[in-house]
């Protein structure tokens, strides 16, 4: 890494790490979250999004992350031509467990049972146009289904060659240890950013202990940390789901926007952007906690992809890290209107 100056762009490929330990595939130290291409953040221009995927490979961003819920399968279908063209160059991750009901657009059910897992993987394989998924995540945990049943069913997929490695999302440290005892878990994906640090209660330590790669989603606070919007209710389109997240609207948004002042000051000192400071902070959790960290920021534009990748070459000083330390504890509002399906709801 360099000293962090002049990092709004970047040339050359990003550094690499091993996914899930020394025997895992080599991936870029930053991945790509594809969710926003298909849903949740407003309309997408397909040609621009495909150019962004090309930019990802040019930068060495090789972990490509999707899920069957994104666009109700549309995201996986969108990625299929890219997967076919670059299958040996990427590590492909997708997820199951969140069930949607067309008759109830706002409904989200959680399914972890063996029958559903087998149904879900076949659908993802078909939509992605591939014989094998490199990393298959359980997207959310249903406490009513024993982890041994769910992870055991996922392990069967590995034995059958349909899946290469297993991942979990939004689980506690205890749940990660329990699952890892059934079958090795390569990656844990949960929200982790300057605004969201509840994973540090138990999950991070467990991942470090077990050699599990941590994959932070929403490392840019769904764009709020970049300054792209100040109040979701006023600044974003009506179909943007951030309008329904408590911390991004009304009085909460105003309070949280004020927390970005040190981020902007540090960015100015480095000749960088606030987004790059937020990503550098997440990336440096690797050294702080002693584990491999591969954040997956999402974007639909080449310039943003290049900006994000350049953040991997930025190093924050101890003084700068100290200035950023209090932010998460001051954030107003929860991550979701309903926190019951997150790991923090099951922490002891």
XYZ file of C-alpha atoms in Angstrom:
348
model
C 0.000 0.000 0.000
C 1.073 3.578 -0.578
C 0.726 6.550 1.716
C -2.834 7.164 0.627
C -2.383 10.379 -1.351
C -3.909 10.946 -4.747
C -6.124 7.888 -4.587
C -9.309 8.947 -6.364
C -8.254 6.836 -9.342
C -5.890 3.920 -9.646
C -3.732 1.958 -12.044
C -2.642 -1.629 -11.752
C -4.484 -4.435 -10.035
C -5.341 -4.575 -6.367
C -3.588 -6.918 -3.929
C -4.855 -10.461 -3.455
C -5.664 -12.743 -0.528
C -6.808 -16.333 -0.118
C -10.505 -16.964 0.486
C -11.080 -19.049 3.606
C -7.453 -19.864 4.343
C -4.226 -20.889 2.572
C -5.926 -23.564 0.468
C -8.638 -21.244 -0.824
C -8.754 -19.496 -4.193
C -6.837 -16.276 -4.695
C -9.132 -13.238 -4.885
C -8.763 -9.484 -4.952
C -8.696 -7.889 -1.516
C -11.874 -6.052 -2.507
C -14.885 -7.745 -4.099
C -17.923 -6.537 -6.020
C -21.485 -6.509 -4.686
C -23.869 -6.844 -7.629
C -27.182 -6.303 -5.792
C -27.814 -2.719 -6.893
C -27.592 -3.595 -10.572
C -30.995 -5.261 -10.465
C -32.996 -3.776 -7.613
C -33.289 -1.611 -4.507
C -31.352 1.489 -5.664
C -33.445 2.731 -8.571
C -33.114 2.240 -12.328
C -29.972 0.811 -13.918
C -28.511 1.306 -17.380
C -27.543 -2.193 -18.519
C -24.674 -1.160 -20.804
C -23.125 0.978 -18.049
C -23.470 -1.840 -15.540
C -21.778 -4.317 -17.889
C -18.940 -1.861 -18.431
C -18.577 -1.649 -14.648
C -18.187 -5.431 -14.444
C -15.424 -5.220 -17.048
C -13.762 -2.512 -14.975
C -13.873 -4.798 -11.949
C -11.767 -7.428 -13.687
C -9.369 -4.798 -14.985
C -8.789 -3.688 -11.383
C -8.352 -7.243 -10.090
C -11.741 -7.312 -8.334
C -12.537 -10.994 -8.788
C -15.003 -11.953 -6.027
C -18.409 -11.327 -7.621
C -21.297 -11.460 -5.144
C -24.987 -11.938 -5.911
C -28.044 -13.689 -4.401
C -31.194 -15.354 -5.632
C -33.345 -12.669 -3.979
C -31.802 -9.781 -5.925
C -34.417 -8.946 -8.504
C -36.034 -12.321 -7.753
C -33.323 -14.052 -9.765
C -32.804 -11.263 -12.302
C -29.399 -10.376 -10.877
C -28.084 -13.898 -11.367
C -29.478 -13.915 -14.916
C -27.832 -10.557 -15.616
C -24.481 -11.923 -14.497
C -24.721 -15.103 -16.574
C -23.049 -13.737 -19.769
C -20.237 -12.229 -17.696
C -19.798 -15.513 -15.852
C -19.675 -17.444 -19.117
C -17.052 -15.103 -20.580
C -14.829 -15.009 -17.477
C -15.561 -18.194 -15.542
C -11.912 -19.006 -14.837
C -11.070 -15.438 -13.827
C -13.667 -14.890 -11.126
C -14.811 -16.404 -7.843
C -18.599 -16.512 -8.006
C -20.660 -16.166 -4.833
C -24.417 -16.361 -4.458
C -26.858 -16.821 -1.594
C -30.098 -18.556 -0.642
C -32.569 -18.371 2.278
C -34.725 -15.281 1.713
C -38.021 -16.280 0.157
C -40.233 -13.803 -1.686
C -43.943 -14.012 -2.439
C -45.129 -12.306 -5.668
C -48.547 -11.876 -4.111
C -47.026 -9.959 -1.189
C -44.204 -7.742 -2.547
C -43.003 -6.665 0.902
C -42.963 -10.183 2.341
C -39.627 -11.782 3.224
C -39.613 -15.322 4.545
C -36.554 -17.211 5.737
C -36.016 -20.832 4.654
C -33.063 -22.933 5.848
C -34.533 -26.409 5.447
C -32.825 -29.074 3.345
C -35.556 -29.296 0.674
C -35.478 -25.552 0.089
C -31.677 -25.456 -0.080
C -31.631 -28.108 -2.787
C -34.340 -26.293 -4.714
C -32.544 -22.972 -4.380
C -29.148 -24.165 -5.585
C -30.638 -25.678 -8.732
C -32.319 -22.382 -9.524
C -29.131 -20.393 -9.007
C -27.048 -22.775 -11.113
C -29.564 -22.510 -13.933
C -29.817 -18.720 -13.846
C -26.049 -18.230 -13.582
C -25.411 -20.695 -16.404
C -22.724 -22.587 -14.513
C -22.189 -26.093 -13.152
C -20.572 -24.979 -9.905
C -20.933 -22.084 -7.466
C -17.604 -21.130 -5.913
C -19.046 -19.783 -2.657
C -22.593 -20.549 -1.528
C -23.976 -18.549 1.389
C -26.893 -19.054 3.699
C -28.204 -15.500 3.414
C -30.118 -15.394 6.700
C -30.501 -17.717 9.682
C -33.792 -19.311 10.676
C -33.323 -20.209 14.359
C -36.147 -22.752 14.066
C -33.998 -24.957 11.809
C -30.941 -26.577 13.441
C -27.684 -25.362 11.948
C -26.546 -28.959 11.644
C -29.438 -29.600 9.245
C -28.815 -26.526 7.119
C -25.031 -26.765 6.944
C -25.275 -30.516 6.498
C -27.472 -29.980 3.438
C -25.029 -27.387 2.108
C -22.160 -29.832 2.665
C -23.980 -32.353 0.479
C -23.805 -29.825 -2.350
C -20.036 -29.625 -1.919
C -19.758 -33.412 -2.065
C -21.837 -33.405 -5.248
C -19.656 -30.741 -6.897
C -22.429 -28.173 -7.178
C -20.737 -25.891 -4.660
C -17.052 -25.465 -3.841
C -17.132 -23.567 -0.526
C -19.689 -22.558 2.062
C -20.505 -19.198 3.573
C -22.889 -17.739 6.136
C -24.387 -14.276 6.489
C -25.565 -12.393 9.576
C -24.694 -15.077 12.118
C -23.283 -14.702 15.616
C -19.888 -15.950 16.708
C -21.462 -18.932 18.452
C -23.457 -19.828 15.343
C -20.351 -19.565 13.174
C -18.457 -21.944 15.462
C -21.371 -24.385 15.491
C -21.646 -24.371 11.707
C -17.885 -24.665 11.203
C -17.899 -27.839 13.300
C -20.308 -29.416 10.798
C -18.401 -28.324 7.675
C -15.633 -25.737 7.160
C -17.016 -22.262 6.528
C -14.925 -20.198 4.120
C -16.584 -16.795 4.522
C -18.874 -14.806 6.770
C -20.756 -11.942 5.133
C -22.346 -9.325 7.382
C -22.749 -5.566 7.436
C -19.592 -3.852 8.716
C -18.723 -0.195 8.280
C -17.949 3.016 10.120
C -21.684 3.150 10.888
C -22.292 -0.548 11.661
C -20.017 -2.434 14.043
C -22.279 -4.858 15.902
C -20.414 -7.782 14.284
C -17.503 -6.946 16.552
C -19.476 -8.281 19.536
C -18.693 -11.914 18.690
C -18.646 -12.738 14.970
C -15.350 -11.052 14.123
C -13.427 -12.826 16.884
C -14.903 -16.179 15.873
C -13.985 -15.624 12.232
C -10.434 -14.725 13.204
C -10.163 -17.799 15.422
C -11.434 -20.149 12.705
C -9.604 -18.625 9.746
C -12.874 -17.555 8.111
C -12.677 -14.677 5.627
C -14.905 -11.766 6.614
C -16.832 -10.200 3.724
C -18.368 -6.871 4.829
C -21.454 -5.855 2.880
C -22.576 -2.215 2.751
C -19.079 -0.992 3.711
C -20.131 2.445 2.461
C -23.250 2.564 4.621
C -25.423 2.083 1.529
C -23.899 5.224 0.046
C -24.548 7.490 3.037
C -20.863 7.501 4.014
C -19.942 8.814 0.567
C -22.149 11.881 0.924
C -24.169 10.794 -2.111
C -27.384 11.658 -0.253
C -28.239 13.392 3.015
C -31.852 12.332 3.552
C -33.188 9.295 1.710
C -36.763 10.516 2.023
C -35.941 13.727 0.177
C -33.019 12.821 -2.074
C -33.775 9.350 -3.434
C -36.370 7.942 -5.825
C -39.564 6.409 -4.487
C -38.435 2.886 -5.433
C -35.186 3.185 -3.467
C -35.364 0.942 -0.393
C -33.084 3.232 1.624
C -36.124 5.466 2.108
C -37.351 2.799 4.543
C -34.155 2.435 6.597
C -34.408 4.308 9.893
C -30.952 5.848 9.955
C -31.261 7.538 6.564
C -34.380 9.686 6.983
C -35.659 12.576 9.073
C -33.972 13.552 12.316
C -31.802 10.428 12.256
C -30.377 11.370 8.862
C -29.589 14.897 10.026
C -27.808 13.623 13.137
C -25.887 11.002 11.190
C -24.810 13.415 8.464
C -23.009 15.463 11.116
C -20.931 12.393 11.987
C -19.253 12.522 8.578
C -17.171 15.622 9.335
C -14.036 13.693 10.418
C -14.388 11.432 7.375
C -14.350 14.459 5.072
C -11.402 16.041 6.900
C -9.309 12.878 6.634
C -10.257 12.518 2.986
C -9.061 16.045 2.271
C -5.752 15.358 3.998
C -5.176 12.326 1.755
C -6.446 13.874 -1.464
C -9.040 11.118 -1.413
C -12.833 10.842 -1.269
C -14.980 10.086 1.788
C -15.861 6.761 0.186
C -12.204 5.808 0.049
C -11.687 6.688 3.692
C -14.675 4.522 4.668
C -13.365 1.608 2.596
C -9.824 1.997 3.914
C -11.188 1.861 7.464
C -12.961 -1.420 6.729
C -9.907 -2.833 4.974
C -7.708 -2.037 7.977
C -9.972 -4.090 10.233
C -7.857 -6.967 8.921
C -4.812 -5.761 10.845
C -6.844 -4.632 13.860
C -8.600 -7.982 14.354
C -6.180 -10.434 12.743
C -8.343 -11.839 9.956
C -8.775 -11.598 6.207
C -11.265 -8.877 5.230
C -12.692 -8.524 1.707
C -15.382 -5.826 1.511
C -17.862 -5.914 -1.375
C -18.927 -2.350 -2.234
C -21.457 -2.168 -5.024
C -21.687 0.354 -7.826
C -23.115 0.654 -11.314
C -20.479 2.999 -12.722
C -16.906 2.411 -13.871
C -15.562 5.592 -12.259
C -16.908 4.567 -8.852
C -15.522 1.047 -9.247
C -12.072 2.454 -9.957
C -12.394 4.865 -7.044
C -13.357 2.028 -4.699
C -10.500 -0.208 -5.856
C -7.996 2.605 -5.346
C -8.996 2.724 -1.676
C -7.112 -0.554 -1.157
C -3.896 1.442 -1.638
C -4.717 3.915 1.119
C -3.450 3.534 4.688
C -4.927 5.501 7.578
C -2.701 6.578 10.456
C -3.312 5.604 14.059
C -4.467 9.155 14.770
C -6.934 9.025 11.891
C -8.283 5.672 13.011
C -8.730 7.104 16.506
C -10.691 10.047 15.087
C -13.047 7.634 13.315
C -13.430 5.265 16.255
C -16.411 6.944 18.028
C -18.645 7.267 14.952
C -20.537 3.968 15.098
C -21.501 4.480 18.731
C -23.167 7.790 17.865
C -25.259 6.620 14.902
C -29.004 7.224 15.262
C -31.411 4.558 14.006
C -31.190 0.847 13.245
C -29.839 -0.738 10.079
C -33.280 -2.086 9.134
C -36.880 -1.363 10.200
C -36.977 -4.977 11.412
C -33.741 -6.165 13.003
C -35.090 -9.600 13.910
C -33.341 -11.331 11.008
C -29.898 -9.903 11.794
C -27.233 -11.470 13.983
C -27.474 -8.743 16.615
C -31.012 -9.878 17.460
C -29.611 -13.248 18.584
C -26.602 -12.017 20.550
C -26.600 -13.090 24.166
